[in-house]
Structures are given as C-alpha cells and as structure tokens.
C-alpha cells in the first residue's frame, strides 16, 4: 500500500526520516506546482534522486554539465547512444569510460545533496511513496538517511548566510590576495580565481563556475572570509554584461564548438588538463605519475577522440596519426613531453590499447 499525503501536513524531511527509520525500499515521488522530484531508497538509504534512463531534465546529466565534467560533444553523444540502446545514464558513463566508478559515485552524491537541499525547503505540494517502484540496478551509492538529512539542513542554514553576504547579484568581485601555495584548494576553487577579475558579477560567476550554485557560494564565502577576494564595485543592471567564458576560453554565448571536431577536441584537451585527473588504464612499466593531471587528461581526451572515430567509421584507426590527418585532434595532442604514447589497433580495429610511459 502506497503512503501518500500533503506536504502541509508532513514535511519532506519527516517522510524521509520515517522511510529511513523503517528501512523501506521504494520511491518517494513529490510534486509542487510544476516541479517534480523523486527519491529512490533501498533499505532506508538513499540511492538516487533521478529516474532510470536519461530524461531530458535528468538531474545527474544537468549536474555533470553544470560542473563542466561533460562537454557538449559528450552530452550529445550520450543522448544518441541512450536513444539507440535505452540504457541508464550511469551505465553509459561507466561502460563508456567517461568516468570511473569512484569518480561517478562522488558526482552522484553531490547531485543527490544538491537535489535534497531544494526538496527540504518545499512547504507545500503532495507526496507518494510506492514500495513497488524500486531502483532497477545495483546502486552505485548508498547514502545514510540521517547523514543526508543533517547535511541538507546544514546547507539550508548556510545558504541563508550566503544570501545575506551576497545579496546583490550585480556586485563585482576582484582578487585581493592570492592564497598561500600550500592552502588546500580544489581544482574547481582554483578555477574560480580565473573568473574573479573585477569585471564579472556574483551572478556571472555563479552561472559559469564549475560547481553547483550552493558549492559556488560556499567557495566564494570562504574566499571572502579569508580576504582572498573583495567587492570592487557594482555593475548597473542595465549595462550589457561581457561575454562570460568557461575556464579554458569557450564562450557561453558564442558559436557551437561542434562545427569542427578538431577544434572541439583541442578545446576539450585544454579544459580537461586544467580540471580533471583520472586513473589511467592499459599502463605498462614506468607509468605516468598518478598526480600528473595533464597527462591523465590528455590520455582521456585521446580516448574520447578514438571513440568518436570508431562511432563514425565503425573501426578504430590503424595509427594515432590517422586522427591528426583526418582532423579529429591536433598534432600536439598525440605527443606528450616527457612521455611515450604507444597505440595499437586490436581485434581487427574493434578494440585498441593505449600505453603511456615516462620517457627516461
């Protein structure tokens, strides 16, 4: 029997706590005006806040794009593959080697917290818990209901403080003093310094930053509190804003970067080199250091170009130089200073091995 009612009578937090305490499995569906939300639970623990598959408004896809973890090319490719196969987004991301399981779990947890921070503020609407609607595959994450509720409540309180500090979205932020080199900063926080230039407003930075809205405000608050940044002025709301660019130089309101795959691959490589590191596969002796983000990013983007080539041609190239000659990548993308990149086509062009070794 489904549990249902009105959020005026029972808050979403109370319903989730009840589901957690009773270790229920199923799906909590909530509606408020035109907004819809789902929370899948397994034995009282949260495993997803999205429906299986890949809906147009899929929260995980939206989060990965907002945080710049997926490029537009990757997004469109995933849409095509999902339409053809009907597979779930998480499955596509893992088996397509877009993310490894550990990294994907981190992004899913961040996305779930972002969704629940929004849901716990709903004071109206309807809810329905159906124990017969369950997450169809083994979950990648399983989050403690109590821990998630505490974190969501903390975020709601912190958000009020951020709003009080950054109450004017047209304030211009500038760098006051760079942090100590030993200061622990995430890659995303380091990128924020590239957006804080005295020209872009708080609203510009929140929209463009490779973080969720809450995470961006949290980082900006920390920077302001540490006196690394300061308010340097205000842009008149009627003044046209400058072109806001993603770190790496891709205009948000510029032309599509899909027109030339060679240009797209170059942009992806530059952006990824600044942002992400990932575990390399097919490594032999003398592998690249695990903390070499540039090497990891360049290999990942070569793999992406190889997969695009395979989708287009039905086979992997015989040589990496074929990617260059056909303008899938730039020539410097198949060379990496300090390393040897060894590539070979296998199984009649249906698989490949990509090896990266330090050049000693």
Coordinates of C-alpha atoms in Angstrom, one line a residue:
X1 CA 0.0 0.0 0.0
X2 CA 1.4 3.4 -1.0
X3 CA 2.0 6.1 1.6
X4 CA 0.7 9.5 0.3
X5 CA -0.4 12.9 1.5
X6 CA 0.2 16.6 1.5
X7 CA 3.4 18.3 2.4
X8 CA 1.5 20.9 4.5
X9 CA 0.8 18.1 7.0
X10 CA 4.1 16.2 6.8
X11 CA 7.3 17.8 5.7
X12 CA 9.5 16.0 3.2
X13 CA 12.2 15.6 5.9
X14 CA 9.7 13.9 8.2
X15 CA 8.6 11.5 5.4
X16 CA 12.2 10.7 4.5
X17 CA 13.2 10.1 8.2
X18 CA 10.2 7.7 8.5
X19 CA 11.3 5.8 5.4
X20 CA 14.8 5.7 6.7
X21 CA 13.8 4.5 10.2
X22 CA 11.6 1.8 8.9
X23 CA 14.4 0.7 6.4
X24 CA 11.9 0.8 3.5
X25 CA 12.7 0.3 -0.2
X26 CA 10.9 2.1 -3.0
X27 CA 10.4 5.5 -4.5
X28 CA 9.2 8.7 -2.9
X29 CA 7.5 11.0 -5.5
X30 CA 6.9 14.6 -4.8
X31 CA 5.1 17.4 -6.7
X32 CA 4.9 21.1 -6.1
X33 CA 3.2 23.2 -8.8
X34 CA 5.1 22.3 -11.9
X35 CA 8.1 20.8 -10.1
X36 CA 8.6 17.1 -9.8
X37 CA 11.1 15.1 -7.8
X38 CA 11.9 11.5 -6.9
X39 CA 13.9 9.9 -4.1
X40 CA 14.8 6.2 -4.5
X41 CA 15.6 4.4 -1.3
X42 CA 16.9 0.9 -0.6
X43 CA 16.6 -0.5 2.9
X44 CA 16.2 3.1 4.2
X45 CA 19.2 4.5 2.4
X46 CA 19.1 7.0 -0.5
X47 CA 20.4 5.6 -3.8
X48 CA 19.2 8.1 -6.4
X49 CA 17.2 11.3 -6.9
X50 CA 16.6 10.7 -10.6
X51 CA 14.6 8.2 -12.7
X52 CA 16.4 5.4 -14.6
X53 CA 17.3 6.1 -18.2
X54 CA 18.1 9.6 -19.5
X55 CA 15.2 12.1 -19.4
X56 CA 15.5 15.5 -20.9
X57 CA 15.8 17.1 -17.5
X58 CA 17.9 14.3 -15.9
X59 CA 19.4 15.8 -12.7
X60 CA 22.7 13.9 -12.9
X61 CA 23.3 14.9 -16.5
X62 CA 22.4 18.5 -15.6
X63 CA 24.9 18.4 -12.7
X64 CA 27.7 16.9 -14.8
X65 CA 27.2 19.6 -17.4
X66 CA 27.0 22.4 -14.8
X67 CA 30.2 21.3 -13.2
X68 CA 31.9 21.1 -16.7
X69 CA 32.6 17.4 -16.2
X70 CA 30.9 16.5 -19.5
X71 CA 31.5 18.5 -22.7
X72 CA 28.7 19.3 -25.2
X73 CA 30.1 16.7 -27.5
X74 CA 30.0 14.1 -24.8
X75 CA 26.5 15.1 -23.9
X76 CA 25.2 14.8 -27.4
X77 CA 27.0 11.5 -27.9
X78 CA 25.4 10.1 -24.8
X79 CA 22.0 11.2 -25.9
X80 CA 22.4 9.4 -29.2
X81 CA 23.7 6.2 -27.6
X82 CA 20.9 6.2 -25.0
X83 CA 18.2 6.7 -27.7
X84 CA 19.6 3.7 -29.5
X85 CA 20.1 1.4 -26.5
X86 CA 17.7 2.6 -23.8
X87 CA 20.4 2.1 -21.2
X88 CA 20.6 4.1 -18.0
X89 CA 22.9 7.2 -17.8
X90 CA 25.1 5.7 -15.0
X91 CA 25.7 2.6 -17.1
X92 CA 26.6 4.6 -20.1
X93 CA 29.0 6.8 -18.1
X94 CA 30.8 3.8 -16.6
X95 CA 30.9 1.5 -19.6
X96 CA 31.7 4.3 -22.0
X97 CA 34.7 5.2 -19.7
X98 CA 33.5 8.8 -19.3
X99 CA 34.1 8.4 -15.5
X100 CA 35.3 5.5 -13.3
X101 CA 33.1 4.1 -10.6
X102 CA 34.8 6.1 -7.8
X103 CA 34.6 9.4 -9.5
X104 CA 31.0 8.8 -10.6
X105 CA 30.0 8.0 -7.1
X106 CA 31.3 11.3 -5.9
X107 CA 29.3 13.2 -8.5
X108 CA 26.1 11.3 -7.8
X109 CA 26.5 12.0 -4.0
X110 CA 27.0 15.7 -4.8
X111 CA 24.0 15.7 -7.1
X112 CA 21.8 14.0 -4.5
X113 CA 22.7 16.5 -1.9
X114 CA 22.0 19.4 -4.3
X115 CA 18.5 18.0 -5.0
X116 CA 17.7 17.3 -1.4
X117 CA 18.7 20.8 -0.4
X118 CA 16.0 22.0 -2.7
X119 CA 13.4 19.4 -1.6
X120 CA 13.6 20.0 2.1
X121 CA 12.5 23.6 1.5
X122 CA 9.2 22.6 0.0
X123 CA 6.5 23.5 2.4
X124 CA 3.6 22.6 0.1
X125 CA 2.7 20.0 -2.5
X126 CA 2.0 16.3 -2.5
X127 CA 4.0 13.2 -1.8
X128 CA 3.5 9.5 -2.6
X129 CA 5.8 6.6 -1.5
X130 CA 5.4 3.5 -3.6
X131 CA 7.3 0.4 -2.4
X132 CA 6.8 -1.3 -5.7
X133 CA 8.8 1.2 -7.7
X134 CA 12.5 0.4 -7.0
X135 CA 15.8 1.3 -8.4
X136 CA 16.3 -1.4 -11.1
X137 CA 20.1 -2.0 -10.8
X138 CA 22.7 -2.4 -8.0
X139 CA 23.1 1.2 -6.8
X140 CA 26.5 3.0 -7.2
X141 CA 25.9 5.0 -4.0
X142 CA 24.0 4.2 -0.8
X143 CA 23.7 7.3 1.5
X144 CA 22.7 7.3 5.1
X145 CA 19.3 8.9 5.5
X146 CA 20.3 10.6 8.8
X147 CA 23.6 11.9 7.5
X148 CA 22.0 13.3 4.3
X149 CA 19.2 15.0 6.3
X150 CA 21.7 16.6 8.6
X151 CA 23.8 17.8 5.7
X152 CA 20.8 19.1 3.8
X153 CA 19.6 21.1 6.9
X154 CA 23.1 22.5 7.3
X155 CA 23.2 23.6 3.7
X156 CA 19.8 25.4 4.1
X157 CA 21.1 27.3 7.1
X158 CA 24.4 28.2 5.4
X159 CA 22.5 29.3 2.2
X160 CA 20.8 32.0 4.3
X161 CA 24.1 33.3 5.4
X162 CA 25.4 33.3 1.9
X163 CA 22.4 35.2 0.7
X164 CA 22.9 37.8 3.4
X165 CA 26.5 38.4 2.3
X166 CA 26.0 38.2 -1.5
X167 CA 22.6 39.8 -1.5
X168 CA 23.4 42.0 -4.5
X169 CA 24.0 39.7 -7.6
X170 CA 25.4 42.7 -9.5
X171 CA 28.4 43.2 -7.2
X172 CA 31.8 42.9 -9.0
X173 CA 34.3 40.7 -7.3
X174 CA 38.1 41.1 -7.6
X175 CA 41.2 39.3 -6.2
X176 CA 42.6 40.9 -3.2
X177 CA 45.4 38.5 -2.2
X178 CA 46.2 35.0 -3.6
X179 CA 46.1 32.2 -1.1
X180 CA 49.2 30.5 0.2
X181 CA 50.5 27.9 -2.3
X182 CA 50.1 25.2 0.4
X183 CA 46.5 26.2 1.0
X184 CA 44.3 23.1 0.2
X185 CA 42.1 24.2 -2.8
X186 CA 40.1 22.0 -5.1
X187 CA 40.6 22.3 -8.9
X188 CA 37.2 24.0 -9.1
X189 CA 38.1 26.6 -6.5
X190 CA 41.3 27.4 -8.3
X191 CA 39.3 27.9 -11.5
X192 CA 37.1 30.5 -9.6
X193 CA 40.1 32.8 -9.4
X194 CA 40.1 32.9 -13.2
X195 CA 36.5 34.3 -13.1
X196 CA 37.1 36.7 -10.3
X197 CA 38.6 39.6 -12.3
X198 CA 36.7 42.8 -11.3
X199 CA 34.7 42.5 -14.4
X200 CA 32.2 39.7 -13.7
X201 CA 29.4 39.9 -11.2
X202 CA 28.5 37.5 -8.5
X203 CA 25.7 36.2 -10.8
X204 CA 28.1 35.8 -13.7
X205 CA 30.5 33.7 -11.5
X206 CA 27.7 31.5 -10.0
X207 CA 26.4 30.8 -13.5
X208 CA 29.7 30.0 -15.1
X209 CA 31.6 28.3 -12.2
X210 CA 32.3 24.5 -12.5
X211 CA 30.3 23.9 -9.3
X212 CA 26.7 23.8 -8.2
X213 CA 25.1 27.0 -7.1
X214 CA 25.5 26.1 -3.4
X215 CA 29.1 25.0 -3.8
X216 CA 30.0 28.2 -5.7
X217 CA 28.5 30.4 -3.0
X218 CA 30.3 28.3 -0.3
X219 CA 33.6 28.7 -2.1
X220 CA 33.1 32.5 -2.6
X221 CA 32.1 32.9 1.0
X222 CA 35.3 31.1 2.1
X223 CA 37.4 33.3 -0.2
X224 CA 35.8 36.5 1.0
X225 CA 36.2 35.4 4.7
X226 CA 39.8 34.6 4.0
X227 CA 40.3 38.0 2.4
X228 CA 41.4 36.5 -0.9
X229 CA 38.7 38.3 -2.8
X230 CA 36.8 41.5 -2.2
X231 CA 33.9 43.5 -3.7
X232 CA 35.4 46.1 -6.1
X233 CA 32.2 47.7 -7.5
X234 CA 28.9 47.1 -8.9
X235 CA 27.6 46.8 -12.5
X236 CA 24.5 48.6 -13.4
X237 CA 21.7 46.1 -14.1
X238 CA 21.0 47.9 -17.4
X239 CA 24.6 47.6 -18.6
X240 CA 25.4 44.8 -21.0
X241 CA 27.5 42.1 -19.4
X242 CA 30.7 41.0 -21.1
X243 CA 30.9 37.6 -22.7
X244 CA 31.2 35.1 -19.8
X245 CA 33.6 32.3 -20.7
X246 CA 34.1 28.9 -19.3
X247 CA 37.6 28.5 -17.9
X248 CA 39.6 27.4 -20.9
X249 CA 38.1 30.1 -23.2
X250 CA 34.9 28.7 -24.5
X251 CA 32.2 31.5 -24.8
X252 CA 28.9 30.6 -23.3
X253 CA 27.0 32.6 -25.8
X254 CA 29.4 32.0 -28.7
X255 CA 29.0 29.7 -31.8
X256 CA 28.7 26.0 -31.4
X257 CA 32.0 24.2 -30.9
X258 CA 30.7 21.2 -32.6
X259 CA 31.2 22.6 -36.1
X260 CA 34.8 21.3 -36.3
X261 CA 35.7 18.2 -34.4
X262 CA 39.3 19.1 -34.5
X263 CA 38.7 22.4 -32.8
X264 CA 36.4 20.7 -30.3
X265 CA 39.0 18.1 -29.3
X266 CA 41.6 20.8 -28.8
X267 CA 39.3 22.8 -26.5
X268 CA 38.4 19.7 -24.5
X269 CA 42.0 18.8 -24.0
X270 CA 43.0 22.3 -22.7
X271 CA 40.0 22.4 -20.4
X272 CA 40.4 18.9 -19.1
X273 CA 44.1 19.4 -18.5
X274 CA 43.3 22.2 -16.1
X275 CA 40.5 20.5 -14.4
X276 CA 40.5 16.8 -14.1
X277 CA 42.7 13.8 -13.3
X278 CA 41.7 10.2 -13.7
X279 CA 43.1 6.8 -13.3
X280 CA 44.9 5.5 -16.5
X281 CA 44.3 2.1 -17.9
X282 CA 46.4 -0.2 -20.1
X283 CA 49.6 1.1 -18.4
X284 CA 52.9 -0.8 -18.7
X285 CA 56.2 -0.4 -16.9
X286 CA 57.3 3.1 -15.9
X287 CA 53.7 4.5 -15.8
X288 CA 53.0 8.2 -15.7
X289 CA 52.7 9.5 -12.1
X290 CA 49.2 9.3 -10.8
X291 CA 49.3 13.0 -9.8
X292 CA 50.1 14.2 -13.3
X293 CA 46.7 15.7 -14.2
X294 CA 47.9 17.0 -17.6
X295 CA 49.0 13.5 -18.7
X296 CA 45.8 11.9 -17.4
X297 CA 43.6 14.5 -19.1
X298 CA 45.4 14.2 -22.5
X299 CA 45.1 10.4 -22.5
X300 CA 41.4 10.7 -21.6
X301 CA 40.8 13.0 -24.5
X302 CA 42.7 10.8 -26.9
X303 CA 40.3 8.0 -25.8
X304 CA 37.4 10.3 -26.4
X305 CA 38.6 11.1 -29.9
X306 CA 39.2 7.4 -30.6
X307 CA 35.7 6.6 -29.6
X308 CA 34.3 9.3 -31.8
X309 CA 36.3 8.0 -34.7
X310 CA 35.0 4.5 -34.0
X311 CA 31.4 5.7 -34.0
X312 CA 31.9 7.5 -37.3
X313 CA 34.0 4.9 -39.1
X314 CA 33.0 1.6 -37.4
X315 CA 36.6 0.8 -36.6
X316 CA 39.5 2.3 -34.6
X317 CA 42.3 4.0 -36.6
X318 CA 45.4 2.0 -37.5
X319 CA 47.6 4.8 -36.2
X320 CA 47.2 7.8 -34.0
X321 CA 48.4 9.9 -36.9
X322 CA 45.2 9.0 -38.7
X323 CA 43.3 11.1 -36.1
X324 CA 45.6 14.0 -36.9
X325 CA 45.3 13.6 -40.7
X326 CA 41.5 13.4 -40.5
X327 CA 41.5 16.5 -38.1
X328 CA 40.0 14.7 -35.2
X329 CA 42.8 16.0 -32.9
X330 CA 45.6 18.5 -33.3
X331 CA 49.1 17.1 -33.9
X332 CA 50.4 18.2 -30.4
X333 CA 47.7 16.0 -28.8
X334 CA 49.4 12.8 -29.9
X335 CA 52.6 14.0 -28.3
X336 CA 53.2 14.5 -24.6
X337 CA 56.5 16.0 -23.4
X338 CA 58.3 13.6 -21.1
X339 CA 56.2 10.6 -22.1
X340 CA 56.0 8.0 -24.9
X341 CA 52.4 7.4 -26.2
X342 CA 52.1 3.9 -27.7
X343 CA 49.0 3.0 -29.6
X344 CA 47.9 -0.2 -31.4
X345 CA 44.7 -1.3 -33.0
X346 CA 43.5 -4.7 -31.9
X347 CA 40.8 -7.3 -32.9
X348 CA 40.6 -6.0 -36.5
X349 CA 40.0 -2.4 -35.4
X350 CA 37.3 -3.2 -32.9
X351 CA 39.5 -2.5 -29.9
X352 CA 42.7 -0.8 -29.0
X353 CA 45.5 -0.4 -26.5
X354 CA 46.8 2.9 -25.4
X355 CA 50.0 2.9 -23.3
X356 CA 51.7 5.8 -21.7
X357 CA 55.3 5.6 -20.4
X358 CA 57.7 8.0 -18.9
X359 CA 60.5 8.9 -21.4
X360 CA 63.7 8.4 -19.5

